[in-house]
Coordinates of C-alpha atoms and ligand atoms in Angstrom, one line a residue:
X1 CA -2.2 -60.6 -0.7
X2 CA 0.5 -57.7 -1.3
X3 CA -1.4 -56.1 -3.6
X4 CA -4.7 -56.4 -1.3
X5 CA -2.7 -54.5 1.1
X6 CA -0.9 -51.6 -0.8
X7 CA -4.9 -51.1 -2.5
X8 CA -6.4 -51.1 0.6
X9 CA -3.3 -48.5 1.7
X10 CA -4.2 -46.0 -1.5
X11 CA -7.7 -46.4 -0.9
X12 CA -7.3 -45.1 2.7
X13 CA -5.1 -42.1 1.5
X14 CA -8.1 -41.1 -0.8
X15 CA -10.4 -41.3 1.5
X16 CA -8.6 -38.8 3.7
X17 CA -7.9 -36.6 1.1
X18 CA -11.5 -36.5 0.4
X19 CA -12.2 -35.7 3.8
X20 CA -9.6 -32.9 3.6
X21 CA -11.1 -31.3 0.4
X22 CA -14.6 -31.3 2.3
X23 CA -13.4 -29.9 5.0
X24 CA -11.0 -27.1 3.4
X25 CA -14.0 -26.3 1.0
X26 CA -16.2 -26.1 4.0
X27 CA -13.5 -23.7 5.9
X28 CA -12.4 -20.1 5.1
X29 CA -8.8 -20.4 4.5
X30 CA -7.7 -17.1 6.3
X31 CA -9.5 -18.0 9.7
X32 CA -10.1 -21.1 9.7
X33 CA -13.9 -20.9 10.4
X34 CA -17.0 -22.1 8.9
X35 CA -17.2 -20.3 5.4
X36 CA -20.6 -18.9 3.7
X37 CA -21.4 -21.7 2.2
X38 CA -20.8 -24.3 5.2
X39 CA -22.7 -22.0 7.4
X40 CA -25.5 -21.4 5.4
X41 CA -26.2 -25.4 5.6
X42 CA -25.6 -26.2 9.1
X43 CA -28.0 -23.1 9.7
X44 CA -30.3 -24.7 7.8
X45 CA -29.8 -27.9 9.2
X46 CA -30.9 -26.5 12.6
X47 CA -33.5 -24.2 11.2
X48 CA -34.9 -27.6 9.9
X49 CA -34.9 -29.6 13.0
X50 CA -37.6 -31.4 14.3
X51 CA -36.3 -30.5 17.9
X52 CA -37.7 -27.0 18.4
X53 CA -35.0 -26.3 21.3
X54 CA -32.5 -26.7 18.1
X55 CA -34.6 -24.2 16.2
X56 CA -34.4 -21.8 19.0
X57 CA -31.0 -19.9 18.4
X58 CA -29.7 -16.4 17.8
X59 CA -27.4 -14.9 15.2
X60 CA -25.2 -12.5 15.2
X61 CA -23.5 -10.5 12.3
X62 CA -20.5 -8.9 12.9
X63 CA -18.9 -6.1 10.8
X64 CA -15.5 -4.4 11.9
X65 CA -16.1 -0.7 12.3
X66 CA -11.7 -0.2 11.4
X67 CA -11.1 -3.2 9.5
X68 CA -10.5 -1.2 6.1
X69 CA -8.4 1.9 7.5
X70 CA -5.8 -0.9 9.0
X71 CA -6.1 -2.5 5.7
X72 CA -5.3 0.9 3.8
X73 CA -2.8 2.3 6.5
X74 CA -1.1 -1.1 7.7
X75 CA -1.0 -3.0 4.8
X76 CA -3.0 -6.5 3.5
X77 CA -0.5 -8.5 5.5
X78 CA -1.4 -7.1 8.5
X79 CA -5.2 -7.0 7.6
X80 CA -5.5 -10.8 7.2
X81 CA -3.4 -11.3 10.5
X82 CA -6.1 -9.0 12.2
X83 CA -8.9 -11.2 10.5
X84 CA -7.3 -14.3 11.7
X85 CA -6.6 -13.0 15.5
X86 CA -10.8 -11.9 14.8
X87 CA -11.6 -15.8 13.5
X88 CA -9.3 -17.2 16.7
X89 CA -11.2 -15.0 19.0
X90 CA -14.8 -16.2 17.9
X91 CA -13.9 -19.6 17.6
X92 CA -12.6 -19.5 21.2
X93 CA -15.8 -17.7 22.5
X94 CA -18.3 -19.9 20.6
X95 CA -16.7 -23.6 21.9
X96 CA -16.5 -21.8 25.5
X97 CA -19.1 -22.6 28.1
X98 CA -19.8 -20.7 31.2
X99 CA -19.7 -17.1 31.3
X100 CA -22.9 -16.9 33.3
X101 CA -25.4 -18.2 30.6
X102 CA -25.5 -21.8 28.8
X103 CA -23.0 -21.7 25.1
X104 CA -23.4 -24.9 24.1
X105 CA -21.5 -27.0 21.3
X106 CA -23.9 -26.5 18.3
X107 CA -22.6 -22.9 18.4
X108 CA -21.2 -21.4 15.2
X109 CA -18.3 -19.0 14.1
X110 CA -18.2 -18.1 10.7
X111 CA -16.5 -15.8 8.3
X112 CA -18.7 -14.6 5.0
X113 CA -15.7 -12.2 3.5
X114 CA -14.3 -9.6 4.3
X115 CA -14.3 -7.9 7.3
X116 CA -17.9 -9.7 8.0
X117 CA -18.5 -13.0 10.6
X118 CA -21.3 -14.7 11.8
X119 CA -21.7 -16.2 15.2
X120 CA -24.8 -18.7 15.8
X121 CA -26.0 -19.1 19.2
X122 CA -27.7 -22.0 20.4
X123 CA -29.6 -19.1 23.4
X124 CA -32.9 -17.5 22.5
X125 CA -33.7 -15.6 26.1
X126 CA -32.9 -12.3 25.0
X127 CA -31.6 -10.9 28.5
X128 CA -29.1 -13.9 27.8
X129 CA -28.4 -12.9 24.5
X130 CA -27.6 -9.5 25.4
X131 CA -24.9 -10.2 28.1
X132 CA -23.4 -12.7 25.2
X133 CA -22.7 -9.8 23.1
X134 CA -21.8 -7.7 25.4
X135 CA -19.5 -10.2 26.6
X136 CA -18.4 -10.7 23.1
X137 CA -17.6 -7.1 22.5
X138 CA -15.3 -6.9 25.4
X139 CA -13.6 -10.0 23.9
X140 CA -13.4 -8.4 20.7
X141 CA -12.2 -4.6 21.6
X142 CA -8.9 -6.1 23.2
X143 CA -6.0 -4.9 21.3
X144 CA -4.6 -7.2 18.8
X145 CA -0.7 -7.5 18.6
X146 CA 0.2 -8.3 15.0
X147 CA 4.1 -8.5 15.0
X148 CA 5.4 -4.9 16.1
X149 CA 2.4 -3.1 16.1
X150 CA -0.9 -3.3 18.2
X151 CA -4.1 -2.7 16.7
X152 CA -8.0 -2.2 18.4
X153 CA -11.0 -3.0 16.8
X154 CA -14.5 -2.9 17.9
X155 CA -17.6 -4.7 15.9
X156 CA -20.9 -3.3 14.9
X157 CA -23.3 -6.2 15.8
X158 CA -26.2 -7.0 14.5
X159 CA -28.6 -9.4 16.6
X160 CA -31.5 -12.1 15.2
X161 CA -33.1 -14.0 17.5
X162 CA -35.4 -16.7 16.6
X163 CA -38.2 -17.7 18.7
X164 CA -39.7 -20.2 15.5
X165 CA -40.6 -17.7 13.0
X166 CA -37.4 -18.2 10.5
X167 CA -37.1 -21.6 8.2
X168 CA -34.7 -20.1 5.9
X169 CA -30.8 -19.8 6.8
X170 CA -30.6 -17.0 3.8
X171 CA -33.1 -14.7 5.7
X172 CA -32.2 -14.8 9.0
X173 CA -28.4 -13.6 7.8
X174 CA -30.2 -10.9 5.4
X175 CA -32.0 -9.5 8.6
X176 CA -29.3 -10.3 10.8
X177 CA -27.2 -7.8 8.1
X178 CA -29.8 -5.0 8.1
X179 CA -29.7 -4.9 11.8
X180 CA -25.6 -4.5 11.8
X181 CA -26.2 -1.6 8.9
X182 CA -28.6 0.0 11.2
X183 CA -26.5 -0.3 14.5
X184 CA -23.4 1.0 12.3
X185 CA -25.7 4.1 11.6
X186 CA -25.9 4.7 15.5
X187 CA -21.9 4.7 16.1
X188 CA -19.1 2.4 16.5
X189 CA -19.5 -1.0 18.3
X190 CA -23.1 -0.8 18.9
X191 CA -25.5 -3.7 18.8
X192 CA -29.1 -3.6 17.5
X193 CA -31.7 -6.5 17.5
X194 CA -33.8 -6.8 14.1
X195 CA -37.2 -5.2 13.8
X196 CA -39.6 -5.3 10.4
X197 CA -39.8 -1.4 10.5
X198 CA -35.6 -2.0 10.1
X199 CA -36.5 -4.1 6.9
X200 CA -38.5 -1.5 5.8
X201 CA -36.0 1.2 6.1
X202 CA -33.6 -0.8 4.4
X203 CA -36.0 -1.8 1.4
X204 CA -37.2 2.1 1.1
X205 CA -33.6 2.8 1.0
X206 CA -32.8 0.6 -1.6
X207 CA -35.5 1.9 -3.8
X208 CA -34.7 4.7 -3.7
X209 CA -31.0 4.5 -4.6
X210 CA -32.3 2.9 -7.2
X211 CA -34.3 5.6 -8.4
X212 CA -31.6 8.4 -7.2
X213 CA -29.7 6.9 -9.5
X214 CA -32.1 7.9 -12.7
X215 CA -33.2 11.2 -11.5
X216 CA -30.6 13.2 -13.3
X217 CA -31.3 11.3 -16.1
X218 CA -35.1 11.9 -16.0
X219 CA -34.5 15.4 -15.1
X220 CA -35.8 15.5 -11.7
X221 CA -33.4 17.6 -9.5
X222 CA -33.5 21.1 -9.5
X223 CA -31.1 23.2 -7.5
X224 CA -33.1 26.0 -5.4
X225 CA -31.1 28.9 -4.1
X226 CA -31.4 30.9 -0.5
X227 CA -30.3 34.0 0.0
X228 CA -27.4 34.8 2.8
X229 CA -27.5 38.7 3.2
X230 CA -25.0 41.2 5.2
X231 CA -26.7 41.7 8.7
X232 CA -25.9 45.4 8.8
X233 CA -27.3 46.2 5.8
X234 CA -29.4 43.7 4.6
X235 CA -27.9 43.7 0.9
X236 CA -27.5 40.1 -1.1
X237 CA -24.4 38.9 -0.2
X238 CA -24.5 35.4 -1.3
X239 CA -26.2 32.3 -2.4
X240 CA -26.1 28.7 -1.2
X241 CA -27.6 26.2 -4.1
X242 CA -29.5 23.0 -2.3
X243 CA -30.5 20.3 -4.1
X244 CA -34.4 19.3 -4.4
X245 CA -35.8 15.8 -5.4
X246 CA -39.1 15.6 -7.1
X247 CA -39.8 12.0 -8.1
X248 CA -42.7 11.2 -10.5
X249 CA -44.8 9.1 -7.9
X250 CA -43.0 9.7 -4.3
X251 CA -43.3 13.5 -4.5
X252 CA -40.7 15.8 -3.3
X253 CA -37.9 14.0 -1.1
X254 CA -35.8 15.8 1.4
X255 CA -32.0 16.3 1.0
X256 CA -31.5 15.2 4.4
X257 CA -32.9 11.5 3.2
X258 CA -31.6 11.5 -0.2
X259 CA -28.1 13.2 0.5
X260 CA -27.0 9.9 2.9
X261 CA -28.2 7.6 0.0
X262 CA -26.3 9.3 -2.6
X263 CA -23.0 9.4 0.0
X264 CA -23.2 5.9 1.0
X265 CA -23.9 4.6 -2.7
X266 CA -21.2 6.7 -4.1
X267 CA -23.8 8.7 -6.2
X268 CA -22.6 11.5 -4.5
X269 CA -20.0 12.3 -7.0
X270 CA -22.7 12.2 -9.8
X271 CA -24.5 14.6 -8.3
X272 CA -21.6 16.7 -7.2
X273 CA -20.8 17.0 -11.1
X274 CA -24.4 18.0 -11.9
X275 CA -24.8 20.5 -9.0
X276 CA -22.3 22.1 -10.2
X277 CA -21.7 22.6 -14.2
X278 CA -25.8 23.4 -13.1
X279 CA -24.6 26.5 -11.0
X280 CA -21.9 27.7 -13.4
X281 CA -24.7 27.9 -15.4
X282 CA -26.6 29.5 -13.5
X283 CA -23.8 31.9 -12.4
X284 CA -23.5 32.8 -15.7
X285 CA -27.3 33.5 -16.4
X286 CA -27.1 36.3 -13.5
X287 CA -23.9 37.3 -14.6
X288 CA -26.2 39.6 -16.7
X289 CA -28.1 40.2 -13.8
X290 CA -26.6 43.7 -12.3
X291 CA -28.0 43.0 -8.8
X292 CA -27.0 39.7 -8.3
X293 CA -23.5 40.3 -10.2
X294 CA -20.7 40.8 -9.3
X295 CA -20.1 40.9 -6.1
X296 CA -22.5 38.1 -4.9
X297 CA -20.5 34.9 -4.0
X298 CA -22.5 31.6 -4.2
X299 CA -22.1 28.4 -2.2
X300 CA -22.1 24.6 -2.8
X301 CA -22.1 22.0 -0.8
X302 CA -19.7 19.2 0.0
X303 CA -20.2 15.9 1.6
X304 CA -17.5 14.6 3.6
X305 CA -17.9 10.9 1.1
X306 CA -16.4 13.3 -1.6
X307 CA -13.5 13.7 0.1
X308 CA -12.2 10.0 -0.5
X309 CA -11.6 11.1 -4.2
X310 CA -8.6 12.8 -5.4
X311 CA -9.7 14.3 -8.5
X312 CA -11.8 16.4 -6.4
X313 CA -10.0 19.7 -6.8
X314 CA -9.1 18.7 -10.1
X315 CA -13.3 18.3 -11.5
X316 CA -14.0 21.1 -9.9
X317 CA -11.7 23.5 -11.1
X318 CA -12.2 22.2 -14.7
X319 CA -15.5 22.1 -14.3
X320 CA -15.3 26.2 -13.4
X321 CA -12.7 27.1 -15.5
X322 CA -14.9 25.9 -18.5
X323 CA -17.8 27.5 -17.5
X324 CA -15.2 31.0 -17.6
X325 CA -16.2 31.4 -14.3
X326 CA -14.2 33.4 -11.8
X327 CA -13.5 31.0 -8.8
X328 CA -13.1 34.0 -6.1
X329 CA -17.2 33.6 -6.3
X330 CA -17.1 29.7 -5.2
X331 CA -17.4 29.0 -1.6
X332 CA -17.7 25.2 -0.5
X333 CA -19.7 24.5 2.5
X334 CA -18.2 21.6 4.5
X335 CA -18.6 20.1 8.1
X336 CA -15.9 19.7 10.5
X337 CA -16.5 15.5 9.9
X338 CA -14.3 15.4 6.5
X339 CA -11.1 15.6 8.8
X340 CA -11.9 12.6 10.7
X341 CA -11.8 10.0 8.2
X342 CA -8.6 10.8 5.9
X343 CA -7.6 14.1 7.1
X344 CA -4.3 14.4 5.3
X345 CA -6.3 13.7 2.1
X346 CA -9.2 16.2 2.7
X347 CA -6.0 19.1 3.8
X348 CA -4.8 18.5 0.8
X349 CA -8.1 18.9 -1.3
X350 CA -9.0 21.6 0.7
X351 CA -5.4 23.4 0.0
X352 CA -5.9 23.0 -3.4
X353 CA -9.1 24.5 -3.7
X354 CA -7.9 27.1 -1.6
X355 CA -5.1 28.0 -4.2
X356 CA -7.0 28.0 -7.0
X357 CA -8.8 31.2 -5.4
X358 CA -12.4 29.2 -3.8
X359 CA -13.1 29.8 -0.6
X360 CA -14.2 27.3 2.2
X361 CA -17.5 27.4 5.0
X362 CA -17.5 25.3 7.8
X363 CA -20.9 24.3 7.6
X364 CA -23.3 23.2 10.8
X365 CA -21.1 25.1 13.1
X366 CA -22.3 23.9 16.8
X367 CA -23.6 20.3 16.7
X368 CA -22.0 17.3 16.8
X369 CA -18.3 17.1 17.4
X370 CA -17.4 21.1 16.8
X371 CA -14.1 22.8 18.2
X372 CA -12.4 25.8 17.7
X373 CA -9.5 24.0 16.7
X374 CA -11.0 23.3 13.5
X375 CA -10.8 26.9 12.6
X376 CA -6.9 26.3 13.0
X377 CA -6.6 23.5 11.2
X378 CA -8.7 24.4 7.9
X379 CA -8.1 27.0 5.6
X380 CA -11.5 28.3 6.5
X381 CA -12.6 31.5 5.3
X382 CA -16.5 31.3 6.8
X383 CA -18.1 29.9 10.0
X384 CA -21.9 29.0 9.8
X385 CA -23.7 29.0 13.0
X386 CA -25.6 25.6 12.7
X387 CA -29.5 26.3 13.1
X388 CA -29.5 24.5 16.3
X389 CA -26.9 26.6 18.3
X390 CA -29.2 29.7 16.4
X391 CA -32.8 28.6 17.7
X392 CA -32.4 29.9 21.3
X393 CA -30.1 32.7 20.7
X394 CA -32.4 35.4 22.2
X395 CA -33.2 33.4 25.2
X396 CA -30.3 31.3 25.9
X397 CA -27.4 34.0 27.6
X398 CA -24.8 31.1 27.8
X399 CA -25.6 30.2 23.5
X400 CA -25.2 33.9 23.8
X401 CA -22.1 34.5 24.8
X402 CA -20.8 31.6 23.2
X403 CA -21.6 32.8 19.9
X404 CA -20.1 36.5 20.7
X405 CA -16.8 35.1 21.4
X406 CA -16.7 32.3 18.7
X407 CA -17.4 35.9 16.5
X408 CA -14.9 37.7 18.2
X409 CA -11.7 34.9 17.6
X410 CA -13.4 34.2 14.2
X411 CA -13.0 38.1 13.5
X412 CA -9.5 38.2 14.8
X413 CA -8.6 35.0 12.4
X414 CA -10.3 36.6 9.0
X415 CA -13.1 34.7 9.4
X416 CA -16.7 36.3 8.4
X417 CA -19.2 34.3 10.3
X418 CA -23.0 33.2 9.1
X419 CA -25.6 32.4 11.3
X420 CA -28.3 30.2 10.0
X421 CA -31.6 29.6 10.1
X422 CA -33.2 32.7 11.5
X423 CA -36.9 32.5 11.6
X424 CA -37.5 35.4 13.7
X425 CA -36.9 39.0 14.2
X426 CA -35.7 38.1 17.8
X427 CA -33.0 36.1 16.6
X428 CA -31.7 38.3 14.1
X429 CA -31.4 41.2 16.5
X430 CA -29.7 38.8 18.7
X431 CA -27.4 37.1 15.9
X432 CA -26.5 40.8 14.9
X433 CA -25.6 42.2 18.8
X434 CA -23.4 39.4 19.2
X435 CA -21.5 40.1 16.0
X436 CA -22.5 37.5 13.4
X437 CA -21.6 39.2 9.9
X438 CA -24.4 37.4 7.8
X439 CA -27.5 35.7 8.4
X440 CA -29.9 33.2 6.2
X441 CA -32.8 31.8 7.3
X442 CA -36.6 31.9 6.3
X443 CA -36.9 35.4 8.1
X444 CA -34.9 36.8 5.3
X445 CA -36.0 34.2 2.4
X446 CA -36.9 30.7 1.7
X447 CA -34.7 28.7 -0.7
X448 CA -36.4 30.2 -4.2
X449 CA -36.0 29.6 -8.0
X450 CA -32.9 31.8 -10.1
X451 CA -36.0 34.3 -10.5
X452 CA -36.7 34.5 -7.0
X453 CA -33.2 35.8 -6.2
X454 CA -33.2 38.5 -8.9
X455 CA -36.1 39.8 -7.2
X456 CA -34.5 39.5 -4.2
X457 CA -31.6 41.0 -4.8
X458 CA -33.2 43.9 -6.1
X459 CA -35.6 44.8 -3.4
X460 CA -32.6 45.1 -1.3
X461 CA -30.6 46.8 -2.9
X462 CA -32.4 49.6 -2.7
X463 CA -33.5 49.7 1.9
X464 CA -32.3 48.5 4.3
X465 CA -34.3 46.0 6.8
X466 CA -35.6 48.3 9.7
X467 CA -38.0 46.3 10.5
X468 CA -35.7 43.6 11.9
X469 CA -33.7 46.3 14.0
X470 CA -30.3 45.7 12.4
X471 CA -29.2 49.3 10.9
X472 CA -28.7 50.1 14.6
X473 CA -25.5 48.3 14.2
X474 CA -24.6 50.2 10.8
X475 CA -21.1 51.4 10.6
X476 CA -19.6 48.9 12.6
X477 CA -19.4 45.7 10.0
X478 CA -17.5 47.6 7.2
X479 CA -14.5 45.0 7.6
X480 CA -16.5 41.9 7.8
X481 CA -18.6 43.5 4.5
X482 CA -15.2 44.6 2.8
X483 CA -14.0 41.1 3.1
X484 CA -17.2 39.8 1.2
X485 CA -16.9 42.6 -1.8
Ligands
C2E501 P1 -27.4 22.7 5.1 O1 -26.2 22.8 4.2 O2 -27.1 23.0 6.5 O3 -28.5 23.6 4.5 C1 -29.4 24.4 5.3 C2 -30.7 23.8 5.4 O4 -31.5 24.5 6.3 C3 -31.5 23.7 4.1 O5 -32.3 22.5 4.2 C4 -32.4 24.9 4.2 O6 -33.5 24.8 3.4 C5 -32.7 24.9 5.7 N1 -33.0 26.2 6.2 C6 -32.6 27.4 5.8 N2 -33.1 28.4 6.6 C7 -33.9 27.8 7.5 C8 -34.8 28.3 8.5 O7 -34.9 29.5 8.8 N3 -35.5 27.4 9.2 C9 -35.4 26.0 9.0 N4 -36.1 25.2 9.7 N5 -34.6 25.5 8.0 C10 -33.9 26.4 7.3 P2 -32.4 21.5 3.0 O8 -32.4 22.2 1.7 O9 -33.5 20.6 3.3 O10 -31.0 20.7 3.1 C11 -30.7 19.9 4.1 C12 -29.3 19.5 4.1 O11 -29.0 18.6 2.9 C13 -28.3 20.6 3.9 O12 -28.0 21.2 5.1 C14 -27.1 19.9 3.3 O13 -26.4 19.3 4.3 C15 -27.7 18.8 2.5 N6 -27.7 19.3 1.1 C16 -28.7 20.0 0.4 N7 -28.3 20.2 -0.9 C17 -27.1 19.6 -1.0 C18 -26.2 19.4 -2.1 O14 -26.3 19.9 -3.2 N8 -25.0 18.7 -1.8 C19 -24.8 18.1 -0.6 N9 -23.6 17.5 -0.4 N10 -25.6 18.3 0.4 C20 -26.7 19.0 0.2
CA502 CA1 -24.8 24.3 3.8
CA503 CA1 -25.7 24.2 7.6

């Protein structure tokens, strides 16, 4: 009979230690919400159902726009605090009912890894579903207060909502996941609902980073090169190399779709390495060239991705020094963006390339973000105009006026400023009134082959371009040319 009892006593202890290891193997450890695996079957328990209000639902991928700067800055410990304060927070949300629209119990919190969770709604309206995440947001912006410190956080959503059409748990999370990446690309904490032209994106995307990845390989990037020439007196002043795509069957692709690829796959760097041992080469070729030599200075450009490696300064000054190329010549194009990131880091780069004698451009000069103060804070030796600020110049008196004191502080600091992307006589007059020093744009030239700027160089070295108007200013640029020679 005793032995009945103390059986019965170990088989009861089993049996909830079984339960336990289903349920801990079901749970994510840190948050204590579903995990990958447990989610993808209850989804696909309710995408299965025979009740179609149960296959009605919406799901929502969440991605933390922060999560890996507190991680970096704060430490791991405080990074898994954050992500279990994130996994209380959804889990408190999903069992809550109320807030205006119907959150039932079959809702769903779960964390795949990461920085990344998944919320399953049983709500399909989709004026519902967008005051949920909304509401969610809110929720999810609070501050968090891990131990001393306090931390925000907002979430880039993406948002599936099926009316029927998905039977498999895997896709609904795959599109749910293209939609976050796409409402990522539009700015922090955004939302975006899933559309096929999204999965298209995505899969054209992917192909292509595939391919990317082969074209140096297969020999299909070229560098073209577009002249930047001295306003007053129309002589060759420097180059900027951009990168051109040809693939065997897509044709020619534009930098501005493969340069994001290459950034957000890390390829970047690989091309970074090409681009340039490819222009010390070519550097080296028109070092025999007497009108593009010596005085010519020729510009690369840096993607603020690069930024987040260390051995920047380092590559590229090997990489010149091999070459036996003087680094006074190198200018590196940049935009204002690599200080918001790691801007200690990208100082420090930038400082180092400035030692070693290269000179840096703040590149696209007028959009986005753009402040003077940037001129204080980098060691910035030219300002580019972006194309956009450029395009109304002759017609615009505020652009105007803006640009002729930007050159007039720019002057005052050192700084020799470019305006690009001058199409048109008008502008260039305008560009040169106002003080710019140089000027590129397809008034001048077009980006061209190595040949191209030979020939360039040497039809200008010989007149001046009265046609555009601008030896009406001659005389009063020698300082700004004196600081290019
Ligand atoms: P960016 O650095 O601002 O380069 C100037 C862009 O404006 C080039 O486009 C050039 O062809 C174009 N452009 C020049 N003058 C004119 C003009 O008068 N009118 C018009 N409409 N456009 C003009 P591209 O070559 O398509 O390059 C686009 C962007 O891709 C570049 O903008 C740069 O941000 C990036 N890029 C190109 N090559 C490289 C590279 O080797 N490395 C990196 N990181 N980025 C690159
Ligand atoms: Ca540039
Ligand atoms: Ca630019």
């Amino acid at each position: 009979m005793r032995r009945h009892a103390s059986q019965r006593a170990l088989i009861l202890e089993l049996e909830s230690a079984q339960d336990q290891l289903i349920c801990v193997s079901q749970l994510d450890r840190l948050t204590g919400l579903l995990n990958r695996h447990a989610l993808i079957s209850n989804l696909q328990g309710m995408l299965s159902s025979d009740r179609v209000s149960e296959r009605h639902l919406t799901l929502l991928f969440l991605d933390f726009d922060r999560f890996k700067i507190v991680n970096d800055s704060l430490g791991h410990e405080i990074g898994d605090q954050l992500l279990a304060n994130i996994g209380q927070r959804l889990q408190t949300f999903v069992n809550r009912s109320g807030m205006g629209v119907h959150i039932d119990s079959k809702n769903l919190a779960a964390r795949l890894g990461g920085d990344e969770f998944v919320v399953v709604l049983a709500e399909h309206a989709e004026q519902n579903v967008q005051r949920v995440v909304e509401s969610l947001a809110a929720v999810l912006e609070e501050p968090y207060h891990l131990g001393e410190t306090q931390v925000s956080s907002t979430a880039s959503i993406g948002i599936v909502v099926n009316h029927g059409k998905y039977t498999d748990a895997n896709e609904m999370i795959r599109d749910a996941d293209v939609a976050m990446y796409e409402a990522k690309g539009v700015g922090r904490g955004g939302y975006l609902v899933f559309d096929t032209p999204m999965r298209e994106r995505v899969q054209r995307r992917q192909q292509l980073e595939v391919n990317l990845a082969r074209a140096i390989e297969r020999q299909e990037l070229r560098l073209v090169y577009q002249p930047i020439v001295c306003v007053q007196t129309g002589h060759l002043k420097s180059v900027e190399a951009l990168m051109r795509w040809r693939h065997p069957q897509d044709g020619h692709i534009s930098p501005a779709e493969f340069i994001p690829i290459a950034e957000e796959s890390g390829l970047i760097h690989k091309l970074f390495d090409w681009a340039i041992f490819e222009s010390c080469r070519q550097l080296l070729t028109w070092a025999n060239s007497i009108e593009v030599a010596p005085t010519c200075s020729f510009s690369l450009n840096l993607s603020p991705r690069q930024f987040n490696d260390a051995t920047l300064a380092h590559r590229v000054q090997q990489t010149i020094e091999d070459a036996g190329i003087d680094p006074t010549l190198i200018v590196f194009e940049l935009t204002e963006s690599v200080l918001m990131s790691e801007p200690k880091e990208a100082l420090r780069i930038l400082e180092t390339i400035k030692r070693y004698g290269s000179r840096i451009a703040l590149d696209d000069f007028g959009i986005g973000h753009s402040s003077l103060a940037s001129l204080h804070r980098f060691p910035v030796d030219f300002l580019k105009f972006d194309r956009s600020f450029i395009k109304d110049i002759d017609k615009n008196r505020n652009l105007a006026s803006m640009v002729n004191s930007i050159s007039v502080l720019a002057r005052n600091l050192g700084i020799v400023t470019v305006a690009e992307g001058i199409e048109t006589p008008e502008q260039f007059v305008a560009i040169a009134e106002l003080g710019c020093d140089l000027a590129q744009g397809y008034l001048i030239a077009k980006p061209g082959s190595a040949e191209d700027i030979v020939d360039f160089a040497r039809s200008r070295e010989s007149k001046v371009p009265t046609s555009t108007g601008a030896n009406v200013f001659k005389g009063r640029w020698e300082n700004s040319i004196a600081l290019m020679t």
